[in-house]
Amino acid sequence: MSVRGGIALCMLALGLGAGLIGVFSTLPSLENRNTSTTLVDTGTTRLGKAISPRVDAHPGHSGIYALREAHDAFAARVLLAQAAERTLDVQYYIWHKDMTGTLLFKTLHDAAERGVRVRVLLDDNNTFGLDPTLAALDAHPNFEVRLFNPFVIRNLRAMGYIFDFSRANRRMHNKSFTADNQATIIGGRNVGDEYFGAMDDVLFADLDVMAIGPVVNEVSNDFDRYWASESSYPVNRLLPPADPADPAVFAQLASAASQLERDPTAVAYMNALRNSSFVRELVEGTLPLEWAATRMMSDDAAKGLGLAVPDALLSQKLKEIIGKPATEVDLVSPYFVPGAAGVDAFTAWAKRGVNVRVLTNSLEATDVVAVHAGYAKRRKPLLEAGITLYELRRMSADAGTAKSAGLTGSSDSSLHAKTFSVDRSRVFIGSFNFDPRSEELNTEMGFVIDSPALAQRIDAAFNDRIPADAYEVRLSDTGQLYWIERLKGKQVRHDTEPGTNFWQRAGVWIMSMLPIEWLL
């Protein structure tokens, strides 16, 4: 082909590309979008009457209840939705069309039927297959659904990444569930069977907290900020509208939920709901709470468009909160990619005598191998600095290990909790992973809780439970990595990554050489 012919072909390709960019990235207008804000006059609701006296008795503090068990975490969301009388504000990164996702959608729809105003904000990266359900729910007069950074072409979402990468690569990773502006649940769990322990093969060992008190208003105000952001699009501007007068619109959802409730695999969940005393104890004032000064932190929603200023980023706020640790930092992160800057920060702490311990996923347990590659190449300098590294094992599901999810899980598990404690005095729990994606691309949120009691529980886990459930990574005298596994009081040494084969390890090494760390 001649040079001129090549140039002409390139120009044609560029022209077609420009046209395709328009097709795959032209979003609907947000002009005259409905406006709504948090309902603050909810003190007379059932939840308000029950919660207000306890909050008044602890001025300036919020009541925190840790949801460590997967079934309890699911039950808490359903029961709060069932108790709501005025409003439900729900924000998630992932919502699967599976058993727990369907049952929770049905619970929200039932609340709307009772007259509760329901607002659901979902990141659009993981809503494939949900369009009919979302359109049906949005058709209800008391239900509104919005999608964050949506894909214009619904069935070819990969094309959205190709032609609108800078926007599509930025996702809303926030997770919150707020009832009547009185109680909220935040943490690491998305909505899906693997997050609530409903799958036989994988449990994303996770951690949420339920909170009451002044921090709930902070969560509600933050929801309003994201709800009104330039990245949040009403689904009725993206999807064909459903007719709310058509009884078939909601029949499919009701039928699917009814079938699931009769499915043997759902028995444990129905029992969890029937047997849970969560709301009863909350209403009666007997639910054991940790009262502590609690601050909600989140990214500016403008981060979804790459427009947030550095001071508005959660990562910067966390650096201010962490400050200069005096004695110890315990960190739990499933996707731990500290990068060169993170290694430098941890090394500086260690040089000042701070004891730094990290729990992340092992290669055999991770669900994102590329992320493990980004972490793996930083292990040696971290160990050389004196950082203690633990990698969660994949554990077999049996009666002997199915006791508590906590920080490490109870069955074949992949760590998903995101938390850290500083100096046994304050704790962060939320959606933030210590990786470049959380820092630079995704929006995140979480609580900083000034609670020595919660911090000491994390410390106790690192002292007792974590060494038993994880491999400890060490560095030999010759500079080679090896892994210590503790089994029945004995230590077993592995000179290669346990539970993996040559090709898996080779794949990790190859990926660690690629310039993709900023995407992880």
Coordinates of N, CA, C and O in Angstrom, one line a residue, residues 341-476:
A341 N 5.1 5.2 46.4 CA 4.9 6.2 47.5 C 4.4 5.5 48.8 O 4.8 5.9 49.9
G342 N 3.6 4.5 48.6 CA 3.1 3.8 49.8 C 4.2 3.0 50.5 O 4.3 3.0 51.8
V343 N 5.1 2.4 49.7 CA 6.2 1.7 50.3 C 7.1 2.7 51.1 O 7.5 2.4 52.2
D344 N 7.3 3.9 50.5 CA 8.1 4.9 51.2 C 7.4 5.3 52.5 O 8.1 5.5 53.6
A345 N 6.1 5.5 52.5 CA 5.4 5.9 53.7 C 5.4 4.9 54.8 O 5.7 5.1 56.0
F346 N 5.2 3.6 54.4 CA 5.3 2.5 55.4 C 6.7 2.4 56.0 O 6.9 2.1 57.2
T347 N 7.7 2.5 55.1 CA 9.1 2.4 55.5 C 9.4 3.5 56.5 O 10.1 3.3 57.5
A348 N 8.9 4.7 56.2 CA 9.2 5.9 57.2 C 8.6 5.6 58.5 O 9.2 5.9 59.6
W349 N 7.4 5.0 58.6 CA 6.8 4.7 59.8 C 7.6 3.6 60.6 O 7.9 3.8 61.8
A350 N 8.0 2.6 59.8 CA 8.8 1.5 60.5 C 10.1 2.0 61.0 O 10.5 1.6 62.1
K351 N 10.7 3.0 60.3 CA 12.0 3.5 60.8 C 11.8 4.3 62.1 O 12.7 4.4 62.9
R352 N 10.6 4.8 62.3 CA 10.3 5.5 63.6 C 9.9 4.6 64.7 O 9.5 5.0 65.8
G353 N 9.9 3.3 64.4 CA 9.5 2.3 65.4 C 8.1 1.9 65.4 O 7.6 1.2 66.4
V354 N 7.3 2.3 64.4 CA 5.9 1.9 64.3 C 5.8 0.5 63.8 O 6.4 0.1 62.8
N355 N 5.0 -0.3 64.5 CA 4.8 -1.7 64.1 C 3.6 -1.7 63.1 O 2.5 -1.4 63.4
V356 N 4.0 -2.1 61.8 CA 3.0 -2.1 60.7 C 2.7 -3.5 60.3 O 3.6 -4.3 60.0
R357 N 1.4 -3.9 60.4 CA 1.0 -5.2 60.0 C -0.1 -5.1 58.9 O -1.0 -4.3 59.0
V358 N 0.0 -5.9 57.9 CA -0.9 -5.8 56.7 C -1.5 -7.2 56.5 O -0.8 -8.2 56.4
L359 N -2.8 -7.3 56.3 CA -3.5 -8.5 55.8 C -4.1 -8.2 54.4 O -4.9 -7.3 54.3
T360 N -3.7 -9.0 53.4 CA -4.3 -9.0 52.1 C -4.6 -10.4 51.6 O -4.4 -11.3 52.3
N361 N -5.0 -10.5 50.4 CA -5.3 -11.8 49.8 C -4.0 -12.5 49.3 O -3.1 -11.8 48.8
S362 N -3.9 -13.8 49.5 CA -2.9 -14.6 48.8 C -3.2 -14.7 47.4 O -4.4 -14.5 47.0
L363 N -2.3 -15.2 46.6 CA -2.6 -15.5 45.2 C -3.7 -16.5 45.0 O -4.5 -16.4 44.1
E364 N -3.7 -17.5 45.9 CA -4.7 -18.6 45.8 C -6.1 -18.1 46.2 O -7.1 -18.7 45.8
A365 N -6.2 -17.0 46.9 CA -7.5 -16.5 47.4 C -8.0 -15.3 46.6 O -9.2 -15.1 46.7
T366 N -7.1 -14.6 45.9 CA -7.5 -13.4 45.3 C -8.5 -13.6 44.1 O -8.5 -14.7 43.5
D367 N -9.4 -12.7 43.9 CA -10.3 -12.8 42.8 C -9.9 -11.8 41.6 O -10.5 -11.8 40.6
V368 N -8.8 -11.1 41.8 CA -8.2 -10.2 40.8 C -6.7 -10.4 40.7 O -6.0 -9.8 41.5
V369 N -6.3 -11.3 39.8 CA -4.9 -11.6 39.8 C -4.0 -10.4 39.4 O -2.9 -10.3 39.9
A370 N -4.5 -9.5 38.6 CA -3.7 -8.4 38.2 C -3.3 -7.5 39.4 O -2.2 -7.0 39.5
V371 N -4.3 -7.4 40.3 CA -4.0 -6.6 41.5 C -3.0 -7.3 42.4 O -2.1 -6.6 42.9
H372 N -3.0 -8.6 42.5 CA -2.0 -9.3 43.2 C -0.6 -9.1 42.6 O 0.4 -9.0 43.3
A373 N -0.6 -9.0 41.3 CA 0.7 -8.7 40.6 C 1.2 -7.3 41.0 O 2.4 -7.1 41.3
G374 N 0.3 -6.3 41.2 CA 0.8 -5.0 41.6 C 1.3 -5.0 43.0 O 2.2 -4.2 43.4
Y375 N 0.7 -5.9 43.9 CA 1.2 -6.0 45.3 C 2.5 -6.8 45.3 O 3.4 -6.5 46.1
A376 N 2.5 -7.9 44.6 CA 3.6 -8.8 44.7 C 5.0 -8.2 44.5 O 6.0 -8.5 45.2
K377 N 5.1 -7.2 43.6 CA 6.4 -6.6 43.3 C 6.8 -5.7 44.4 O 8.0 -5.2 44.3
R378 N 5.9 -5.4 45.4 CA 6.3 -4.5 46.5 C 6.6 -5.2 47.8 O 6.9 -4.6 48.8
R379 N 6.5 -6.6 47.7 CA 6.6 -7.3 49.0 C 8.0 -7.2 49.5 O 8.2 -7.0 50.8
K380 N 9.0 -7.4 48.7 CA 10.4 -7.4 49.2 C 10.8 -6.1 49.9 O 11.3 -6.1 51.0
P381 N 10.6 -4.9 49.3 CA 10.9 -3.7 50.0 C 10.1 -3.5 51.3 O 10.6 -2.9 52.3
L382 N 8.9 -3.9 51.3 CA 8.1 -3.8 52.5 C 8.7 -4.7 53.6 O 8.8 -4.3 54.8
L383 N 9.0 -6.0 53.3 CA 9.6 -6.9 54.3 C 11.0 -6.4 54.7 O 11.3 -6.5 55.9
E384 N 11.7 -5.8 53.8 CA 13.0 -5.3 54.2 C 12.9 -4.1 55.2 O 13.8 -3.9 56.0
A385 N 11.8 -3.4 55.1 CA 11.6 -2.3 56.0 C 11.1 -2.7 57.4 O 11.0 -1.9 58.3
G386 N 10.7 -4.0 57.5 CA 10.2 -4.5 58.7 C 8.7 -4.6 58.8 O 8.2 -4.8 59.9
I387 N 8.0 -4.4 57.7 CA 6.6 -4.6 57.7 C 6.2 -6.0 57.8 O 6.8 -6.9 57.1
T388 N 5.2 -6.4 58.6 CA 4.7 -7.7 58.7 C 3.6 -7.9 57.6 O 2.6 -7.2 57.6
L389 N 3.7 -9.0 56.8 CA 2.7 -9.2 55.7 C 2.1 -10.6 56.0 O 2.7 -11.6 56.1
Y390 N 0.7 -10.5 56.0 CA -0.1 -11.8 56.0 C -0.9 -11.8 54.8 O -1.4 -10.8 54.3
E391 N -1.0 -13.0 54.2 CA -1.9 -13.3 53.0 C -2.9 -14.3 53.3 O -2.6 -15.5 53.7
L392 N -4.2 -14.0 53.2 CA -5.3 -14.9 53.6 C -5.2 -16.1 52.8 O -5.2 -16.1 51.5
R393 N -5.3 -17.3 53.4 CA -5.4 -18.6 52.7 C -6.9 -18.7 52.2 O -7.8 -18.2 52.7
R394 N -7.0 -19.6 51.1 CA -8.3 -20.1 50.8 C -8.6 -21.3 51.6 O -7.9 -22.3 51.6
M395 N -9.7 -21.2 52.4 CA -10.0 -22.2 53.4 C -11.1 -23.1 52.9 O -12.1 -22.6 52.3
S396 N -11.1 -24.4 53.2 CA -12.1 -25.3 52.8 C -13.4 -25.0 53.6 O -13.3 -24.8 54.8
A397 N -14.5 -25.2 53.0 CA -15.8 -25.0 53.8 C -16.1 -26.3 54.5 O -16.3 -27.3 53.9
D398 N -16.1 -26.2 55.8 CA -16.5 -27.4 56.6 C -17.0 -26.9 57.9 O -16.9 -25.7 58.2
A399 N -17.6 -27.8 58.7 CA -18.2 -27.4 59.9 C -17.2 -26.8 60.9 O -17.5 -25.9 61.7
G400 N -15.9 -27.2 60.7 CA -14.9 -26.7 61.6 C -14.5 -25.2 61.4 O -13.9 -24.6 62.2
T401 N -14.8 -24.7 60.2 CA -14.3 -23.3 59.9 C -15.5 -22.4 59.7 O -15.3 -21.2 59.3
A402 N -16.7 -22.9 59.8 CA -17.9 -22.0 59.5 C -18.5 -21.3 60.7 O -19.6 -21.3 61.0
K403 N -17.6 -20.7 61.5 CA -18.0 -20.1 62.8 C -18.3 -18.6 62.7 O -19.2 -18.1 63.1
S404 N -17.3 -17.9 62.1 CA -17.4 -16.5 62.1 C -16.7 -15.9 60.8 O -15.6 -16.3 60.5
A405 N -17.4 -15.0 60.2 CA -16.8 -14.4 59.0 C -15.7 -13.4 59.5 O -14.5 -13.5 59.1
G406 N -16.1 -12.4 60.3 CA -15.1 -11.5 60.8 C -14.2 -10.9 59.8 O -14.7 -10.5 58.7
L407 N -12.9 -10.8 60.0 CA -12.0 -10.2 59.1 C -11.5 -11.3 58.1 O -10.8 -10.9 57.1
T408 N -11.6 -12.6 58.4 CA -10.9 -13.6 57.6 C -11.8 -14.6 57.0 O -11.4 -15.4 56.2
G409 N -13.1 -14.6 57.3 CA -14.0 -15.5 56.6 C -14.2 -16.9 57.2 O -13.6 -17.2 58.2
S410 N -15.2 -17.6 56.7 CA -15.6 -18.9 57.3 C -15.7 -20.0 56.3 O -16.1 -21.1 56.6
S411 N -15.4 -19.8 55.0 CA -15.5 -20.8 54.0 C -14.4 -20.5 53.0 O -13.6 -19.7 53.2
D412 N -14.5 -21.2 51.8 CA -13.6 -20.8 50.8 C -13.8 -19.3 50.6 O -14.9 -18.9 50.3
S413 N -12.7 -18.6 50.8 CA -12.9 -17.1 51.0 C -11.9 -16.3 50.3 O -10.8 -16.7 50.0
S414 N -12.4 -15.1 49.9 CA -11.6 -14.1 49.3 C -11.8 -12.8 50.2 O -12.9 -12.4 50.3
L415 N -10.8 -12.3 50.8 CA -10.9 -11.2 51.7 C -11.5 -10.0 50.9 O -11.1 -9.7 49.8
H416 N -12.4 -9.3 51.5 CA -13.0 -8.1 50.9 C -13.2 -6.9 51.9 O -13.6 -5.8 51.5
A417 N -12.9 -7.2 53.2 CA -13.0 -6.1 54.2 C -11.9 -5.1 53.9 O -10.8 -5.3 53.5
K418 N -12.3 -3.8 54.3 CA -11.4 -2.7 54.1 C -11.4 -1.9 55.4 O -12.3 -1.2 55.7
T419 N -10.3 -2.1 56.2 CA -10.3 -1.4 57.5 C -8.9 -1.2 58.0 O -8.0 -2.0 57.5
F420 N -8.6 -0.3 58.8 CA -7.3 -0.2 59.5 C -7.5 0.5 60.8 O -8.5 1.2 61.1
S421 N -6.6 0.2 61.7 CA -6.6 0.9 63.0 C -5.2 1.5 63.2 O -4.2 1.1 62.7
V422 N -5.2 2.6 64.0 CA -4.0 3.4 64.3 C -3.8 3.5 65.8 O -4.8 4.0 66.5
D423 N -2.7 3.1 66.3 CA -2.3 3.3 67.7 C -3.4 2.8 68.7 O -3.6 3.3 69.7
R424 N -4.1 1.7 68.2 CA -5.1 1.1 69.1 C -6.1 2.2 69.6 O -6.7 2.0 70.7
S425 N -6.4 3.2 68.8 CA -7.3 4.3 69.3 C -8.3 4.7 68.3 O -9.4 5.1 68.7
R426 N -8.0 4.6 67.0 CA -9.0 4.9 66.0 C -9.0 4.0 64.8 O -8.0 3.4 64.5
V427 N -10.2 3.9 64.2 CA -10.4 2.8 63.2 C -11.0 3.5 61.9 O -11.9 4.4 62.1
F428 N -10.7 3.0 60.8 CA -11.4 3.3 59.5 C -12.1 2.1 59.0 O -11.5 1.0 59.0
I429 N -13.3 2.2 58.7 CA -14.1 1.1 58.0 C -14.8 1.7 56.9 O -15.6 2.7 57.0
G430 N -14.7 1.1 55.7 CA -15.4 1.7 54.5 C -15.1 0.9 53.3 O -15.0 -0.3 53.3
S431 N -15.1 1.7 52.2 CA -15.0 1.0 50.8 C -13.6 1.2 50.3 O -13.3 0.6 49.2
F432 N -12.7 2.0 50.9 CA -11.4 2.4 50.3 C -10.4 1.2 50.4 O -10.1 0.7 51.5
N433 N -9.9 0.8 49.2 CA -8.8 -0.1 49.1 C -7.5 0.7 49.1 O -7.5 1.8 48.5
F434 N -6.5 0.2 49.6 CA -5.2 0.9 49.5 C -4.5 0.5 48.2 O -3.6 -0.3 48.1
D435 N -5.0 1.1 47.1 CA -4.6 0.9 45.8 C -4.7 2.1 44.9 O -5.5 3.0 45.3
P436 N -4.1 2.2 43.8 CA -4.2 3.4 43.0 C -5.6 3.7 42.5 O -6.0 4.9 42.3
R437 N -6.4 2.7 42.3 CA -7.7 2.9 41.8 C -8.6 3.6 42.8 O -9.3 4.6 42.5
S438 N -8.5 3.2 44.1 CA -9.3 3.9 45.1 C -8.8 5.3 45.3 O -9.5 6.2 45.6
E439 N -7.5 5.5 45.2 CA -6.9 6.8 45.4 C -7.2 7.8 44.3 O -7.5 9.0 44.6
E440 N -7.1 7.3 43.1 CA -7.1 8.3 41.9 C -8.4 8.2 41.1 O -8.8 9.2 40.4
L441 N -9.0 7.0 41.0 CA -10.1 6.8 40.0 C -11.5 6.7 40.6 O -12.4 7.4 40.2
N442 N -11.7 5.7 41.4 CA -13.0 5.4 42.0 C -13.4 6.4 43.1 O -12.5 6.8 43.8
T443 N -14.6 6.7 43.3 CA -15.1 7.4 44.5 C -15.2 6.4 45.6 O -15.6 5.3 45.4
E444 N -15.0 6.9 46.8 CA -15.0 6.0 48.0 C -15.6 6.7 49.2 O -15.7 8.0 49.2
M445 N -15.9 6.0 50.2 CA -16.4 6.5 51.5 C -16.1 5.6 52.6 O -15.7 4.5 52.5
G446 N -16.2 6.2 53.9 CA -16.0 5.3 55.0 C -16.1 6.2 56.3 O -16.3 7.4 56.3
F447 N -16.1 5.5 57.4 CA -16.1 6.1 58.8 C -14.7 6.1 59.4 O -14.0 5.0 59.3
V448 N -14.3 7.2 60.0 CA -13.2 7.2 61.0 C -13.8 7.2 62.4 O -14.5 8.2 62.7
I449 N -13.6 6.2 63.1 CA -14.2 6.0 64.4 C -13.1 6.1 65.5 O -12.2 5.3 65.5
D450 N -13.3 7.0 66.5 CA -12.4 7.1 67.6 C -12.8 6.2 68.7 O -13.4 6.5 69.6
S451 N -12.4 4.9 68.5 CA -12.8 3.9 69.4 C -11.7 2.9 69.7 O -11.3 2.0 69.0
P452 N -11.1 3.1 70.9 CA -10.1 2.1 71.3 C -10.6 0.7 71.4 O -9.9 -0.3 71.1
A453 N -11.9 0.5 71.7 CA -12.4 -0.9 71.8 C -12.4 -1.5 70.4 O -12.0 -2.7 70.3
L454 N -12.9 -0.8 69.4 CA -12.9 -1.4 68.0 C -11.4 -1.6 67.5 O -11.1 -2.6 66.9
A455 N -10.5 -0.7 67.8 CA -9.2 -0.8 67.4 C -8.5 -2.0 68.1 O -7.7 -2.7 67.4
Q456 N -8.8 -2.2 69.3 CA -8.2 -3.4 70.0 C -8.7 -4.7 69.5 O -8.0 -5.7 69.6
R457 N -10.0 -4.7 69.0 CA -10.5 -5.9 68.3 C -9.6 -6.3 67.1 O -9.4 -7.5 66.8
I458 N -9.3 -5.3 66.3 CA -8.5 -5.5 65.1 C -7.1 -6.0 65.6 O -6.5 -6.9 65.0
D459 N -6.5 -5.4 66.6 CA -5.2 -5.8 67.1 C -5.3 -7.2 67.6 O -4.4 -8.0 67.3
A460 N -6.4 -7.6 68.3 CA -6.5 -9.0 68.8 C -6.6 -10.0 67.6 O -6.1 -11.1 67.7
A461 N -7.3 -9.5 66.5 CA -7.4 -10.4 65.3 C -6.0 -10.7 64.7 O -5.7 -11.8 64.3
F462 N -5.1 -9.6 64.7 CA -3.8 -9.8 64.2 C -2.9 -10.7 65.1 O -2.0 -11.4 64.7
N463 N -3.3 -10.6 66.4 CA -2.5 -11.4 67.3 C -2.9 -12.9 67.3 O -2.1 -13.8 67.6
D464 N -4.2 -13.2 67.1 CA -4.7 -14.5 67.3 C -5.3 -15.1 66.0 O -4.7 -16.2 65.6
R465 N -6.3 -14.6 65.4 CA -7.0 -15.2 64.4 C -6.3 -15.2 63.0 O -6.2 -16.2 62.3
I466 N -5.7 -14.0 62.7 CA -5.1 -13.9 61.4 C -3.9 -14.8 61.2 O -3.8 -15.4 60.1
P467 N -3.0 -14.9 62.1 CA -1.9 -15.8 61.9 C -2.3 -17.3 61.7 O -1.6 -18.0 61.0
A468 N -3.5 -17.7 62.2 CA -4.0 -19.0 62.0 C -4.6 -19.2 60.7 O -4.7 -20.3 60.1
D469 N -5.2 -18.1 60.1 CA -5.9 -18.2 58.8 C -5.2 -17.7 57.6 O -5.7 -17.7 56.5
A470 N -3.9 -17.2 57.8 CA -3.2 -16.6 56.7 C -1.8 -17.1 56.7 O -1.2 -17.7 57.7
Y471 N -1.1 -17.0 55.5 CA 0.3 -17.2 55.4 C 1.0 -16.0 55.8 O 0.6 -14.9 55.5
E472 N 2.1 -16.1 56.6 CA 2.9 -15.0 56.9 C 4.1 -15.0 55.9 O 4.8 -16.0 55.8
V473 N 4.3 -13.9 55.2 CA 5.4 -13.8 54.2 C 6.6 -13.4 54.9 O 6.6 -12.4 55.6
R474 N 7.7 -14.0 54.6 CA 9.0 -13.7 55.2 C 10.1 -13.6 54.1 O 9.9 -14.1 53.0
L475 N 11.2 -13.1 54.6 CA 12.4 -12.9 53.7 C 13.5 -13.7 54.2 O 13.9 -13.5 55.4
S476 N 14.1 -14.6 53.4 CA 15.2 -15.4 53.9 C 16.5 -14.5 53.9 O 16.6 -13.4 53.4

